[in-house]
Amino acid sequence: MKSNSLFILGALATAVTGQQAAYGQCGGQGWTGPTTCVSGYTCVYSNDYYSQCLPGSAAATSSSKTTTKSTSTKTTTAKTSSTKTSSTKTSSTKTSSSKTTTPVITTTLVTTSKSAVPTTPVPSGSFTVEGYARDNPTGAVSGGAGGPTTTVSDYAAFTAAVKSNTAKVVYVNGIITLTSKVKIGSNTSVIGVGSNSGVTGKGLSLSSVDNIIIRNLKISMVKGDDLITLSKSTRVWIDHNELFNGGLGNGPDYYDGQIDITHASDFITVSWNYFHDHWKSSLVGNSDSNRAEDFGHLRISYHHNYWKNMGTRGPAGRFGHQHVYNNLYEDYHYQAIHSRSDNQVLVEGNVFRGDTREALSTYGLVIPEDSPNTCTCGDYELDGYANLGAANDWGPASINITQTGSFTSAGYSYNLTPLANVEAAVKAGAGVGKI
Ligand SMILES: *[C@@H]1O[C@H](CO)[C@@H](O)[C@H](O)[C@H]1NC(C)=O
Ligand SMILES: *[C@@H]1O[C@H](CO)[C@@H](O)[C@H](O)[C@H]1NC(C)=O
């Protein structure tokens, strides 16, 4: 309950005053909601599709610049402040103009480019951590930063290297075949070398640990278990990995999840991963009977992931909050985002393509194509909630939102890629060999 108060207060403030809550959207093409912010926050232009209420005084020029921006004007003149000249669309000009108005957030708002056809598909600076793994009460995830570094290339060395809870960076060189699931200690970074390093055969376990970074690993082919399981763990950043199994031919339960996040785990960011050829991607909250432990936790940011040839759970959440933005879903056959058992999702700037039946549902039914426990016709749970932020491109997929909730703002600043650029940016930037 406690953890929801911020969001509920934010929603009330919006309703009562017509002003957007802290960190909420306040402008962008097609936006019809509030264009001014609550006291202490200013509406700051991020890109043509998105402006956000960020901490700072409204005395600066940025709010008028942002709020006047609307549907048809895509020229830079509309948002030009003193330093901006009409035809230059470089990020340096953008940065300098926003710097004058909102010094607090300049380091995180540099990235998204403004034109519909970006010069480089992935905006520079996008690969730093953002979301709940960065913005949380304990402090930004740092993994093993500052600790000793080792490079491993076999199972014994790997298990030994990742075990302790003291700060350490472990580089994995090549693909290591695991003979049992490997437990990662706290304060650890596990990073793949080059574009073909990782683990196969068994997965990784993060259990009752804190402050872990997992990047640039290929993780594959685990029968009957997850590729990565989080349980009772906090501050985890899972970034730029490739996670896959042998396709959907053996049904939903032959393999298990790709990243399952359970038992009140909290403050997780899952970004720029390439998930493919697998049925059940990411379960959040392992049981509808685990409310007492899970409710109010399971706060996870999923952004700029590429899901391709998948079945269900992209992600499927219970009891928590997931901010799902700028992901690309291609051939997500049955159901992508599922919010159930009073879970809340904030869904924005995502793109759905190919053979994708249902992009988003808050209807509590665990569909027959997932893994219902009691009936092949599906299991019924309580519905979840969904709020939509910046526009999504649902492509061929349907959505079924049975109730909207109080999760109207992520509660942190973040880089939203313009919707028109998401497909190219995610294809270019997700997976291994990119960092
Ligand atoms: C992680 O490192 C910090 C800083 O050294 C330390 O205070 C903390 O206890 C460590 N975590 C665990 C679970 O040991
Ligand atoms: C959407 O949700 C409603 C319940 O509000 C349900 O009756 C309906 O079957 C759902 N549609 C799909 C396609 O699941």
mmCIF file of C-alpha atoms in Angstrom, residues 19 35-44 54-65 101-102:
data_model
loop_
_atom_site.group_PDB
_atom_site.id
_atom_site.type_symbol
_atom_site.label_atom_id
_atom_site.label_comp_id
_atom_site.label_asym_id
_atom_site.label_seq_id
_atom_site.Cartn_x
_atom_site.Cartn_y
_atom_site.Cartn_z
ATOM 1 C CA GLN A 19 -2.009 19.812 -13.941
ATOM 2 C CA THR A 35 0.099 20.564 -20.502
ATOM 3 C CA THR A 36 1.185 22.186 -17.261
ATOM 4 C CA CYS A 37 2.715 20.534 -14.228
ATOM 5 C CA VAL A 38 2.123 20.520 -10.511
ATOM 6 C CA SER A 39 4.054 22.969 -8.401
ATOM 7 C CA GLY A 40 7.809 22.473 -8.441
ATOM 8 C CA TYR A 41 7.787 20.752 -11.832
ATOM 9 C CA THR A 42 8.198 22.110 -15.327
ATOM 10 C CA CYS A 43 7.008 20.683 -18.607
ATOM 11 C CA VAL A 44 10.212 19.859 -20.480
ATOM 12 C CA LEU A 54 10.513 17.254 -14.432
ATOM 13 C CA PRO A 55 11.705 18.885 -11.220
ATOM 14 C CA GLY A 56 12.399 22.566 -11.640
ATOM 15 C CA SER A 57 10.971 26.019 -11.594
ATOM 16 C CA ALA A 58 8.302 27.016 -14.059
ATOM 17 C CA ALA A 59 9.957 30.397 -14.462
ATOM 18 C CA ALA A 60 12.080 29.070 -17.290
ATOM 19 C CA THR A 61 10.980 29.253 -20.895
ATOM 20 C CA SER A 62 10.629 25.556 -21.442
ATOM 21 C CA SER A 63 7.028 25.082 -20.458
ATOM 22 C CA SER A 64 5.604 27.405 -23.051
ATOM 23 C CA LYS A 65 7.901 25.943 -25.650
ATOM 24 C CA THR A 101 16.054 25.688 -18.399
ATOM 25 C CA THR A 102 16.448 22.434 -16.500
#
